[in-house]
PDB file of N, CA and C in Angstrom:
ATOM      1  N   MET A   1      27.149 106.831 221.934  1.00  0.00           N
ATOM      2  CA  MET A   1      25.961 107.410 221.365  1.00  0.00           C
ATOM      3  C   MET A   1      24.989 107.772 222.488  1.00  0.00           C
ATOM      4  N   LYS A   2      24.290 108.860 222.263  1.00  0.00           N
ATOM      5  CA  LYS A   2      23.225 109.256 223.173  1.00  0.00           C
ATOM      6  C   LYS A   2      21.912 109.256 222.399  1.00  0.00           C
ATOM      7  N   GLN A   3      20.810 109.089 223.098  1.00  0.00           N
ATOM      8  CA  GLN A   3      19.502 108.983 222.462  1.00  0.00           C
ATOM      9  C   GLN A   3      19.163 110.203 221.610  1.00  0.00           C
ATOM     10  N   ASP A   4      19.623 111.374 221.993  1.00  0.00           N
ATOM     11  CA  ASP A   4      19.277 112.571 221.226  1.00  0.00           C
ATOM     12  C   ASP A   4      20.283 112.914 220.129  1.00  0.00           C
ATOM     13  N   ASP A   5      21.300 112.086 219.919  1.00  0.00           N
ATOM     14  CA  ASP A   5      22.243 112.302 218.815  1.00  0.00           C
ATOM     15  C   ASP A   5      21.511 112.193 217.477  1.00  0.00           C
ATOM     16  N   GLU A   6      21.897 113.029 216.533  1.00  0.00           N
ATOM     17  CA  GLU A   6      21.248 113.045 215.225  1.00  0.00           C
ATOM     18  C   GLU A   6      21.304 111.669 214.540  1.00  0.00           C
ATOM     19  N   ILE A   7      22.406 110.981 214.653  1.00  0.00           N
ATOM     20  CA  ILE A   7      22.561 109.678 213.999  1.00  0.00           C
ATOM     21  C   ILE A   7      21.563 108.659 214.562  1.00  0.00           C
ATOM     22  N   VAL A   8      21.141 108.841 215.795  1.00  0.00           N
ATOM     23  CA  VAL A   8      20.163 107.946 216.420  1.00  0.00           C
ATOM     24  C   VAL A   8      18.739 108.349 216.034  1.00  0.00           C
ATOM     25  N   GLN A   9      18.488 109.626 215.921  1.00  0.00           N
ATOM     26  CA  GLN A   9      17.140 110.134 215.693  1.00  0.00           C
ATOM     27  C   GLN A   9      16.711 110.162 214.236  1.00  0.00           C
ATOM     28  N   ARG A  10      17.633 110.210 213.297  1.00  0.00           N
ATOM     29  CA  ARG A  10      17.308 110.360 211.880  1.00  0.00           C
ATOM     30  C   ARG A  10      17.302 109.011 211.173  1.00  0.00           C
ATOM     31  N   GLU A  11      16.705 108.979 209.996  1.00  0.00           N
ATOM     32  CA  GLU A  11      16.710 107.777 209.165  1.00  0.00           C
ATOM     33  C   GLU A  11      17.938 107.857 208.259  1.00  0.00           C
ATOM     34  N   VAL A  12      18.890 106.981 208.495  1.00  0.00           N
ATOM     35  CA  VAL A  12      20.163 107.006 207.776  1.00  0.00           C
ATOM     36  C   VAL A  12      20.238 105.783 206.865  1.00  0.00           C
ATOM     37  N   PHE A  13      20.568 105.999 205.587  1.00  0.00           N
ATOM     38  CA  PHE A  13      20.720 104.899 204.645  1.00  0.00           C
ATOM     39  C   PHE A  13      22.201 104.709 204.372  1.00  0.00           C
ATOM     40  N   GLY A  14      22.660 103.492 204.474  1.00  0.00           N
ATOM     41  CA  GLY A  14      24.060 103.194 204.253  1.00  0.00           C
ATOM     42  C   GLY A  14      24.542 102.204 205.292  1.00  0.00           C
ATOM     43  N   PRO A  15      25.791 101.855 205.232  1.00  0.00           N
ATOM     44  CA  PRO A  15      26.335 100.894 206.198  1.00  0.00           C
ATOM     45  C   PRO A  15      26.628 101.589 207.532  1.00  0.00           C
ATOM     46  N   VAL A  16      25.562 101.842 208.305  1.00  0.00           N
ATOM     47  CA  VAL A  16      25.680 102.561 209.566  1.00  0.00           C
ATOM     48  C   VAL A  16      24.995 101.763 210.666  1.00  0.00           C
ATOM     49  N   VAL A  17      25.625 101.680 211.814  1.00  0.00           N
ATOM     50  CA  VAL A  17      24.994 101.062 212.982  1.00  0.00           C
ATOM     51  C   VAL A  17      25.317 101.932 214.188  1.00  0.00           C
ATOM     52  N   THR A  18      24.344 102.108 215.051  1.00  0.00           N
ATOM     53  CA  THR A  18      24.594 102.802 216.308  1.00  0.00           C
ATOM     54  C   THR A  18      24.490 101.792 217.440  1.00  0.00           C
ATOM     55  N   VAL A  19      25.281 101.978 218.462  1.00  0.00           N
ATOM     56  CA  VAL A  19      25.269 101.078 219.609  1.00  0.00           C
ATOM     57  C   VAL A  19      25.046 101.919 220.854  1.00  0.00           C
ATOM     58  N   GLN A  20      24.035 101.552 221.617  1.00  0.00           N
ATOM     59  CA  GLN A  20      23.732 102.265 222.850  1.00  0.00           C
ATOM     60  C   GLN A  20      23.538 101.256 223.978  1.00  0.00           C
ATOM     61  N   ARG A  21      24.094 101.546 225.127  1.00  0.00           N
ATOM     62  CA  ARG A  21      23.859 100.712 226.301  1.00  0.00           C
ATOM     63  C   ARG A  21      22.485 101.061 226.857  1.00  0.00           C
ATOM     64  N   PHE A  22      21.749 100.048 227.268  1.00  0.00           N
ATOM     65  CA  PHE A  22      20.435 100.289 227.860  1.00  0.00           C
ATOM     66  C   PHE A  22      20.338  99.551 229.183  1.00  0.00           C
ATOM     67  N   GLY A  23      19.500 100.071 230.067  1.00  0.00           N
ATOM     68  CA  GLY A  23      19.380  99.490 231.392  1.00  0.00           C
ATOM     69  C   GLY A  23      18.358  98.389 231.498  1.00  0.00           C
ATOM     70  N   SER A  24      17.356  98.410 230.604  1.00  0.00           N
ATOM     71  CA  SER A  24      16.303  97.392 230.650  1.00  0.00           C
ATOM     72  C   SER A  24      15.743  97.191 229.248  1.00  0.00           C
ATOM     73  N   GLU A  25      15.077  96.080 229.072  1.00  0.00           N
ATOM     74  CA  GLU A  25      14.428  95.794 227.785  1.00  0.00           C
ATOM     75  C   GLU A  25      13.406  96.883 227.462  1.00  0.00           C
ATOM     76  N   GLU A  26      12.655  97.310 228.462  1.00  0.00           N
ATOM     77  CA  GLU A  26      11.636  98.342 228.263  1.00  0.00           C
ATOM     78  C   GLU A  26      12.264  99.655 227.794  1.00  0.00           C
ATOM     79  N   GLU A  27      13.415  99.999 228.362  1.00  0.00           N
ATOM     80  CA  GLU A  27      14.106 101.216 227.954  1.00  0.00           C
ATOM     81  C   GLU A  27      14.567 101.113 226.499  1.00  0.00           C
ATOM     82  N   ALA A  28      15.120  99.977 226.114  1.00  0.00           N
ATOM     83  CA  ALA A  28      15.584  99.790 224.740  1.00  0.00           C
ATOM     84  C   ALA A  28      14.421  99.916 223.757  1.00  0.00           C
ATOM     85  N   ILE A  29      13.281  99.320 224.074  1.00  0.00           N
ATOM     86  CA  ILE A  29      12.100  99.401 223.208  1.00  0.00           C
ATOM     87  C   ILE A  29      11.611 100.840 223.119  1.00  0.00           C
ATOM     88  N   ALA A  30      11.547 101.524 224.259  1.00  0.00           N
ATOM     89  CA  ALA A  30      11.101 102.922 224.263  1.00  0.00           C
ATOM     90  C   ALA A  30      12.023 103.797 223.429  1.00  0.00           C
ATOM     91  N   TRP A  31      13.329 103.592 223.541  1.00  0.00           N
ATOM     92  CA  TRP A  31      14.267 104.369 222.737  1.00  0.00           C
ATOM     93  C   TRP A  31      14.070 104.088 221.254  1.00  0.00           C
ATOM     94  N   ALA A  32      13.956 102.831 220.901  1.00  0.00           N
ATOM     95  CA  ALA A  32      13.786 102.476 219.485  1.00  0.00           C
ATOM     96  C   ALA A  32      12.499 103.067 218.931  1.00  0.00           C
ATOM     97  N   ASN A  33      11.420 102.952 219.669  1.00  0.00           N
ATOM     98  CA  ASN A  33      10.133 103.464 219.204  1.00  0.00           C
ATOM     99  C   ASN A  33      10.025 104.981 219.336  1.00  0.00           C
ATOM    100  N   GLY A  34      10.952 105.598 220.054  1.00  0.00           N
ATOM    101  CA  GLY A  34      10.887 107.028 220.303  1.00  0.00           C
ATOM    102  C   GLY A  34      11.487 107.905 219.217  1.00  0.00           C
ATOM    103  N   VAL A  35      11.670 107.366 218.045  1.00  0.00           N
ATOM    104  CA  VAL A  35      12.170 108.150 216.915  1.00  0.00           C
ATOM    105  C   VAL A  35      11.026 108.362 215.920  1.00  0.00           C
ATOM    106  N   ASP A  36      11.213 109.306 215.003  1.00  0.00           N
ATOM    107  CA  ASP A  36      10.160 109.636 214.042  1.00  0.00           C
ATOM    108  C   ASP A  36      10.079 108.675 212.864  1.00  0.00           C
ATOM    109  N   TYR A  37      11.002 107.735 212.785  1.00  0.00           N
ATOM    110  CA  TYR A  37      11.067 106.842 211.639  1.00  0.00           C
ATOM    111  C   TYR A  37      10.899 105.397 212.073  1.00  0.00           C
ATOM    112  N   GLY A  38      10.523 104.538 211.142  1.00  0.00           N
ATOM    113  CA  GLY A  38      10.343 103.135 211.490  1.00  0.00           C
ATOM    114  C   GLY A  38      10.384 102.225 210.284  1.00  0.00           C
ATOM    115  N   LEU A  39      11.424 102.321 209.488  1.00  0.00           N
ATOM    116  CA  LEU A  39      11.522 101.463 208.310  1.00  0.00           C
ATOM    117  C   LEU A  39      11.927 100.048 208.697  1.00  0.00           C
ATOM    118  N   ALA A  40      13.045  99.899 209.385  1.00  0.00           N
ATOM    119  CA  ALA A  40      13.534  98.561 209.695  1.00  0.00           C
ATOM    120  C   ALA A  40      14.347  98.580 210.989  1.00  0.00           C
ATOM    121  N   ALA A  41      14.377  97.427 211.635  1.00  0.00           N
ATOM    122  CA  ALA A  41      15.136  97.276 212.879  1.00  0.00           C
ATOM    123  C   ALA A  41      15.669  95.856 212.964  1.00  0.00           C
ATOM    124  N   SER A  42      16.663  95.687 213.817  1.00  0.00           N
ATOM    125  CA  SER A  42      17.214  94.361 214.086  1.00  0.00           C
ATOM    126  C   SER A  42      17.236  94.128 215.582  1.00  0.00           C
ATOM    127  N   VAL A  43      16.973  92.900 215.973  1.00  0.00           N
ATOM    128  CA  VAL A  43      17.084  92.484 217.372  1.00  0.00           C
ATOM    129  C   VAL A  43      18.159  91.403 217.405  1.00  0.00           C
ATOM    130  N   TRP A  44      19.163  91.608 218.226  1.00  0.00           N
ATOM    131  CA  TRP A  44      20.274  90.664 218.318  1.00  0.00           C
ATOM    132  C   TRP A  44      20.308  90.077 219.722  1.00  0.00           C
ATOM    133  N   THR A  45      20.016  88.801 219.848  1.00  0.00           N
ATOM    134  CA  THR A  45      20.023  88.137 221.147  1.00  0.00           C
ATOM    135  C   THR A  45      20.004  86.624 220.944  1.00  0.00           C
ATOM    136  N   ARG A  46      20.469  85.899 221.939  1.00  0.00           N
ATOM    137  CA  ARG A  46      20.379  84.440 221.915  1.00  0.00           C
ATOM    138  C   ARG A  46      19.079  83.957 222.544  1.00  0.00           C
ATOM    139  N   ASP A  47      18.363  84.855 223.206  1.00  0.00           N
ATOM    140  CA  ASP A  47      17.122  84.531 223.908  1.00  0.00           C
ATOM    141  C   ASP A  47      15.946  84.652 222.932  1.00  0.00           C
ATOM    142  N   VAL A  48      15.438  83.536 222.461  1.00  0.00           N
ATOM    143  CA  VAL A  48      14.369  83.534 221.455  1.00  0.00           C
ATOM    144  C   VAL A  48      13.106  84.210 221.990  1.00  0.00           C
ATOM    145  N   GLY A  49      12.771  83.954 223.222  1.00  0.00           N
ATOM    146  CA  GLY A  49      11.600  84.593 223.821  1.00  0.00           C
ATOM    147  C   GLY A  49      11.724  86.099 223.825  1.00  0.00           C
ATOM    148  N   ARG A  50      12.893  86.595 224.223  1.00  0.00           N
ATOM    149  CA  ARG A  50      13.126  88.041 224.212  1.00  0.00           C
ATOM    150  C   ARG A  50      13.062  88.582 222.787  1.00  0.00           C
ATOM    151  N   ALA A  51      13.665  87.879 221.846  1.00  0.00           N
ATOM    152  CA  ALA A  51      13.659  88.335 220.450  1.00  0.00           C
ATOM    153  C   ALA A  51      12.237  88.500 219.934  1.00  0.00           C
ATOM    154  N   LEU A  52      11.384  87.535 220.207  1.00  0.00           N
ATOM    155  CA  LEU A  52       9.994  87.605 219.735  1.00  0.00           C
ATOM    156  C   LEU A  52       9.212  88.691 220.466  1.00  0.00           C
ATOM    157  N   ARG A  53       9.417  88.813 221.751  1.00  0.00           N
ATOM    158  CA  ARG A  53       8.732  89.832 222.552  1.00  0.00           C
ATOM    159  C   ARG A  53       9.118  91.240 222.092  1.00  0.00           C
ATOM    160  N   VAL A  54      10.413  91.464 221.906  1.00  0.00           N
ATOM    161  CA  VAL A  54      10.889  92.782 221.491  1.00  0.00           C
ATOM    162  C   VAL A  54      10.460  93.084 220.060  1.00  0.00           C
ATOM    163  N   SER A  55      10.587  92.122 219.157  1.00  0.00           N
ATOM    164  CA  SER A  55      10.190  92.378 217.763  1.00  0.00           C
ATOM    165  C   SER A  55       8.711  92.707 217.673  1.00  0.00           C
ATOM    166  N   ASN A  56       7.900  92.106 218.516  1.00  0.00           N
ATOM    167  CA  ASN A  56       6.470  92.418 218.549  1.00  0.00           C
ATOM    168  C   ASN A  56       6.213  93.843 219.046  1.00  0.00           C
ATOM    169  N   ALA A  57       7.026  94.308 219.974  1.00  0.00           N
ATOM    170  CA  ALA A  57       6.837  95.635 220.564  1.00  0.00           C
ATOM    171  C   ALA A  57       7.389  96.763 219.701  1.00  0.00           C
ATOM    172  N   LEU A  58       8.298  96.456 218.783  1.00  0.00           N
ATOM    173  CA  LEU A  58       8.908  97.491 217.955  1.00  0.00           C
ATOM    174  C   LEU A  58       7.942  97.964 216.876  1.00  0.00           C
ATOM    175  N   ARG A  59       7.833  99.261 216.685  1.00  0.00           N
ATOM    176  CA  ARG A  59       6.961  99.866 215.679  1.00  0.00           C
ATOM    177  C   ARG A  59       7.771 100.181 214.430  1.00  0.00           C
ATOM    178  N   PHE A  60       8.149  99.108 213.726  1.00  0.00           N
ATOM    179  CA  PHE A  60       8.933  99.218 212.491  1.00  0.00           C
ATOM    180  C   PHE A  60       8.294  98.324 211.444  1.00  0.00           C
ATOM    181  N   GLY A  61       8.425  98.695 210.178  1.00  0.00           N
ATOM    182  CA  GLY A  61       7.819  97.928 209.099  1.00  0.00           C
ATOM    183  C   GLY A  61       8.424  96.554 208.915  1.00  0.00           C
ATOM    184  N   CYS A  62       9.673  96.391 209.287  1.00  0.00           N
ATOM    185  CA  CYS A  62      10.361  95.107 209.180  1.00  0.00           C
ATOM    186  C   CYS A  62      11.303  94.972 210.368  1.00  0.00           C
ATOM    187  N   VAL A  63      11.271  93.818 211.001  1.00  0.00           N
ATOM    188  CA  VAL A  63      12.187  93.551 212.111  1.00  0.00           C
ATOM    189  C   VAL A  63      12.871  92.216 211.843  1.00  0.00           C
ATOM    190  N   TRP A  64      14.185  92.247 211.793  1.00  0.00           N
ATOM    191  CA  TRP A  64      14.965  91.021 211.638  1.00  0.00           C
ATOM    192  C   TRP A  64      15.457  90.584 213.004  1.00  0.00           C
ATOM    193  N   ILE A  65      15.592  89.288 213.190  1.00  0.00           N
ATOM    194  CA  ILE A  65      16.168  88.742 214.410  1.00  0.00           C
ATOM    195  C   ILE A  65      17.490  88.084 214.050  1.00  0.00           C
ATOM    196  N   ASN A  66      18.554  88.571 214.649  1.00  0.00           N
ATOM    197  CA  ASN A  66      19.923  88.074 214.436  1.00  0.00           C
ATOM    198  C   ASN A  66      20.342  88.114 212.970  1.00  0.00           C
ATOM    199  N   ASP A  67      19.868  89.112 212.269  1.00  0.00           N
ATOM    200  CA  ASP A  67      20.201  89.294 210.857  1.00  0.00           C
ATOM    201  C   ASP A  67      19.753  90.703 210.475  1.00  0.00           C
ATOM    202  N   HIS A  68      20.118  91.140 209.278  1.00  0.00           N
ATOM    203  CA  HIS A  68      19.642  92.431 208.793  1.00  0.00           C
ATOM    204  C   HIS A  68      19.770  92.468 207.272  1.00  0.00           C
ATOM    205  N   ILE A  69      18.743  92.881 206.603  1.00  0.00           N
ATOM    206  CA  ILE A  69      18.648  93.156 205.173  1.00  0.00           C
ATOM    207  C   ILE A  69      17.906  92.120 204.331  1.00  0.00           C
ATOM    208  N   PRO A  70      17.951  90.815 204.584  1.00  0.00           N
ATOM    209  CA  PRO A  70      17.269  89.924 203.631  1.00  0.00           C
ATOM    210  C   PRO A  70      15.778  90.230 203.554  1.00  0.00           C
ATOM    211  N   LEU A  71      15.254  90.207 202.338  1.00  0.00           N
ATOM    212  CA  LEU A  71      13.830  90.462 202.107  1.00  0.00           C
ATOM    213  C   LEU A  71      13.214  89.275 201.382  1.00  0.00           C
ATOM    214  N   ALA A  72      11.984  89.001 201.679  1.00  0.00           N
ATOM    215  CA  ALA A  72      11.224  87.973 200.966  1.00  0.00           C
ATOM    216  C   ALA A  72      10.190  88.679 200.115  1.00  0.00           C
ATOM    217  N   SER A  73      10.164  88.392 198.828  1.00  0.00           N
ATOM    218  CA  SER A  73       9.273  89.111 197.921  1.00  0.00           C
ATOM    219  C   SER A  73       7.800  88.894 198.251  1.00  0.00           C
ATOM    220  N   GLU A  74       7.492  87.835 198.984  1.00  0.00           N
ATOM    221  CA  GLU A  74       6.099  87.569 199.344  1.00  0.00           C
ATOM    222  C   GLU A  74       5.620  88.438 200.505  1.00  0.00           C
ATOM    223  N   MET A  75       6.533  89.078 201.190  1.00  0.00           N
ATOM    224  CA  MET A  75       6.188  89.852 202.373  1.00  0.00           C
ATOM    225  C   MET A  75       6.190  91.340 202.061  1.00  0.00           C
ATOM    226  N   PRO A  76       5.315  92.101 202.704  1.00  0.00           N
ATOM    227  CA  PRO A  76       5.280  93.546 202.460  1.00  0.00           C
ATOM    228  C   PRO A  76       6.530  94.228 202.986  1.00  0.00           C
ATOM    229  N   HIS A  77       6.999  95.225 202.282  1.00  0.00           N
ATOM    230  CA  HIS A  77       8.153  96.000 202.728  1.00  0.00           C
ATOM    231  C   HIS A  77       7.759  97.462 202.726  1.00  0.00           C
ATOM    232  N   GLY A  78       7.746  98.045 203.882  1.00  0.00           N
ATOM    233  CA  GLY A  78       7.417  99.458 204.024  1.00  0.00           C
ATOM    234  C   GLY A  78       7.569  99.843 205.476  1.00  0.00           C
ATOM    235  N   GLY A  79       7.604 101.129 205.730  1.00  0.00           N
ATOM    236  CA  GLY A  79       7.878 101.590 207.076  1.00  0.00           C
ATOM    237  C   GLY A  79       6.652 102.029 207.840  1.00  0.00           C
ATOM    238  N   PHE A  80       6.902 102.396 209.079  1.00  0.00           N
ATOM    239  CA  PHE A  80       5.905 102.999 209.955  1.00  0.00           C
ATOM    240  C   PHE A  80       6.311 104.453 210.146  1.00  0.00           C
ATOM    241  N   LYS A  81       5.434 105.236 210.678  1.00  0.00           N
ATOM    242  CA  LYS A  81       5.677 106.647 211.002  1.00  0.00           C
ATOM    243  C   LYS A  81       6.113 107.403 209.746  1.00  0.00           C
ATOM    244  N   GLN A  82       7.216 108.126 209.789  1.00  0.00           N
ATOM    245  CA  GLN A  82       7.651 108.941 208.647  1.00  0.00           C
ATOM    246  C   GLN A  82       8.526 108.173 207.656  1.00  0.00           C
ATOM    247  N   SER A  83       8.574 106.869 207.765  1.00  0.00           N
ATOM    248  CA  SER A  83       9.407 106.055 206.875  1.00  0.00           C
ATOM    249  C   SER A  83       8.591 105.516 205.708  1.00  0.00           C
ATOM    250  N   GLY A  84       8.365 106.349 204.766  1.00  0.00           N
ATOM    251  CA  GLY A  84       7.727 105.889 203.542  1.00  0.00           C
ATOM    252  C   GLY A  84       6.233 105.697 203.635  1.00  0.00           C
ATOM    253  N   TYR A  85       5.688 105.228 202.551  1.00  0.00           N
ATOM    254  CA  TYR A  85       4.257 105.053 202.408  1.00  0.00           C
ATOM    255  C   TYR A  85       4.004 103.717 201.736  1.00  0.00           C
ATOM    256  N   GLY A  86       3.039 102.988 202.221  1.00  0.00           N
ATOM    257  CA  GLY A  86       2.629 101.751 201.562  1.00  0.00           C
ATOM    258  C   GLY A  86       3.475 100.558 201.947  1.00  0.00           C
ATOM    259  N   LYS A  87       3.189  99.455 201.273  1.00  0.00           N
ATOM    260  CA  LYS A  87       3.878  98.192 201.525  1.00  0.00           C
ATOM    261  C   LYS A  87       4.309  97.604 200.185  1.00  0.00           C
ATOM    262  N   ASP A  88       5.427  98.092 199.664  1.00  0.00           N
ATOM    263  CA  ASP A  88       5.921  97.643 198.360  1.00  0.00           C
ATOM    264  C   ASP A  88       6.362  96.187 198.384  1.00  0.00           C
ATOM    265  N   LEU A  89       6.556  95.644 197.207  1.00  0.00           N
ATOM    266  CA  LEU A  89       7.103  94.307 196.968  1.00  0.00           C
ATOM    267  C   LEU A  89       6.173  93.181 197.399  1.00  0.00           C
ATOM    268  N   SER A  90       4.878  93.418 197.448  1.00  0.00           N
ATOM    269  CA  SER A  90       3.974  92.335 197.836  1.00  0.00           C
ATOM    270  C   SER A  90       2.574  92.602 197.303  1.00  0.00           C
ATOM    271  N   MET A  91       1.701  91.633 197.519  1.00  0.00           N
ATOM    272  CA  MET A  91       0.316  91.808 197.085  1.00  0.00           C
ATOM    273  C   MET A  91      -0.369  92.935 197.839  1.00  0.00           C
ATOM    274  N   TYR A  92       0.141  93.309 199.016  1.00  0.00           N
ATOM    275  CA  TYR A  92      -0.446  94.405 199.775  1.00  0.00           C
ATOM    276  C   TYR A  92      -0.268  95.729 199.049  1.00  0.00           C
ATOM    277  N   ALA A  93       0.728  95.830 198.188  1.00  0.00           N
ATOM    278  CA  ALA A  93       0.960  97.054 197.433  1.00  0.00           C
ATOM    279  C   ALA A  93      -0.160  97.320 196.437  1.00  0.00           C
ATOM    280  N   LEU A  94      -0.867  96.275 196.022  1.00  0.00           N
ATOM    281  CA  LEU A  94      -1.966  96.468 195.081  1.00  0.00           C
ATOM    282  C   LEU A  94      -3.014  97.432 195.621  1.00  0.00           C
ATOM    283  N   GLU A  95      -3.239  97.412 196.922  1.00  0.00           N
ATOM    284  CA  GLU A  95      -4.215  98.327 197.515  1.00  0.00           C
ATOM    285  C   GLU A  95      -3.814  99.783 197.295  1.00  0.00           C
ATOM    286  N   ASP A  96      -2.527 100.068 197.269  1.00  0.00           N
ATOM    287  CA  ASP A  96      -2.067 101.434 197.054  1.00  0.00           C
ATOM    288  C   ASP A  96      -2.337 101.913 195.629  1.00  0.00           C
ATOM    289  N   TYR A  97      -2.476 100.979 194.700  1.00  0.00           N
ATOM    290  CA  TYR A  97      -2.684 101.338 193.297  1.00  0.00           C
ATOM    291  C   TYR A  97      -4.117 101.089 192.843  1.00  0.00           C
ATOM    292  N   THR A  98      -4.999 100.800 193.792  1.00  0.00           N
ATOM    293  CA  THR A  98      -6.385 100.496 193.477  1.00  0.00           C
ATOM    294  C   THR A  98      -7.289 101.483 194.200  1.00  0.00           C
ATOM    295  N   VAL A  99      -8.272 101.981 193.503  1.00  0.00           N
ATOM    296  CA  VAL A  99      -9.266 102.855 194.118  1.00  0.00           C
ATOM    297  C   VAL A  99     -10.589 102.105 194.111  1.00  0.00           C
ATOM    298  N   VAL A 100     -11.121 101.881 195.297  1.00  0.00           N
ATOM    299  CA  VAL A 100     -12.393 101.181 195.429  1.00  0.00           C
ATOM    300  C   VAL A 100     -13.454 102.224 195.717  1.00  0.00           C
ATOM    301  N   LYS A 101     -14.533 102.146 194.962  1.00  0.00           N
ATOM    302  CA  LYS A 101     -15.601 103.118 195.137  1.00  0.00           C
ATOM    303  C   LYS A 101     -16.923 102.387 195.108  1.00  0.00           C
ATOM    304  N   HIS A 102     -17.774 102.718 196.034  1.00  0.00           N
ATOM    305  CA  HIS A 102     -19.099 102.106 196.127  1.00  0.00           C
ATOM    306  C   HIS A 102     -20.111 103.169 195.742  1.00  0.00           C
ATOM    307  N   VAL A 103     -20.883 102.923 194.684  1.00  0.00           N
ATOM    308  CA  VAL A 103     -21.884 103.878 194.220  1.00  0.00           C
ATOM    309  C   VAL A 103     -23.243 103.179 194.195  1.00  0.00           C
ATOM    310  N   MET A 104     -24.233 103.823 194.798  1.00  0.00           N
ATOM    311  CA  MET A 104     -25.592 103.259 194.794  1.00  0.00           C
ATOM    312  C   MET A 104     -26.524 104.330 194.251  1.00  0.00           C
ATOM    313  N   ALA A 105     -27.483 103.900 193.446  1.00  0.00           N
ATOM    314  CA  ALA A 105     -28.457 104.852 192.905  1.00  0.00           C
ATOM    315  C   ALA A 105     -29.808 104.172 192.793  1.00  0.00           C
ATOM    316  N   ARG A 106     -30.822 104.909 193.131  1.00  0.00           N
ATOM    317  CA  ARG A 106     -32.170 104.421 192.888  1.00  0.00           C
ATOM    318  C   ARG A 106     -32.597 104.966 191.536  1.00  0.00           C
ATOM    319  N   ILE A 107     -32.947 104.049 190.667  1.00  0.00           N
ATOM    320  CA  ILE A 107     -33.368 104.447 189.324  1.00  0.00           C
ATOM    321  C   ILE A 107     -34.815 104.029 189.177  1.00  0.00           C
ATOM    322  N   ASP A 108     -35.714 105.010 189.119  1.00  0.00           N
ATOM    323  CA  ASP A 108     -37.159 104.731 188.999  1.00  0.00           C
ATOM    324  C   ASP A 108     -37.626 104.764 187.575  1.00  0.00           C
TER     325      ASP A 108
END
């Protein structure tokens, strides 16, 4: 796989995984964040420090470490960038369905 391959750049739904060799952690993060989508990502490593550092740097709505797909209903699920809108499946979704308006009037 190359970074500019369509399968790497697009948001693909289904049992698909791409594998790319990277030269440094910074390069891997830049490649991951360098796409137009950011629904979900996985970090696979035995190094807990690296896993936490990389997951923090990734601009995705959900990042799993050494796993992929499980969701907790208490946590928001939604993407970054062009991957959807809002944070479904949680109390954060209520904000998407609520309109808050502040109205003030002087009545003499």
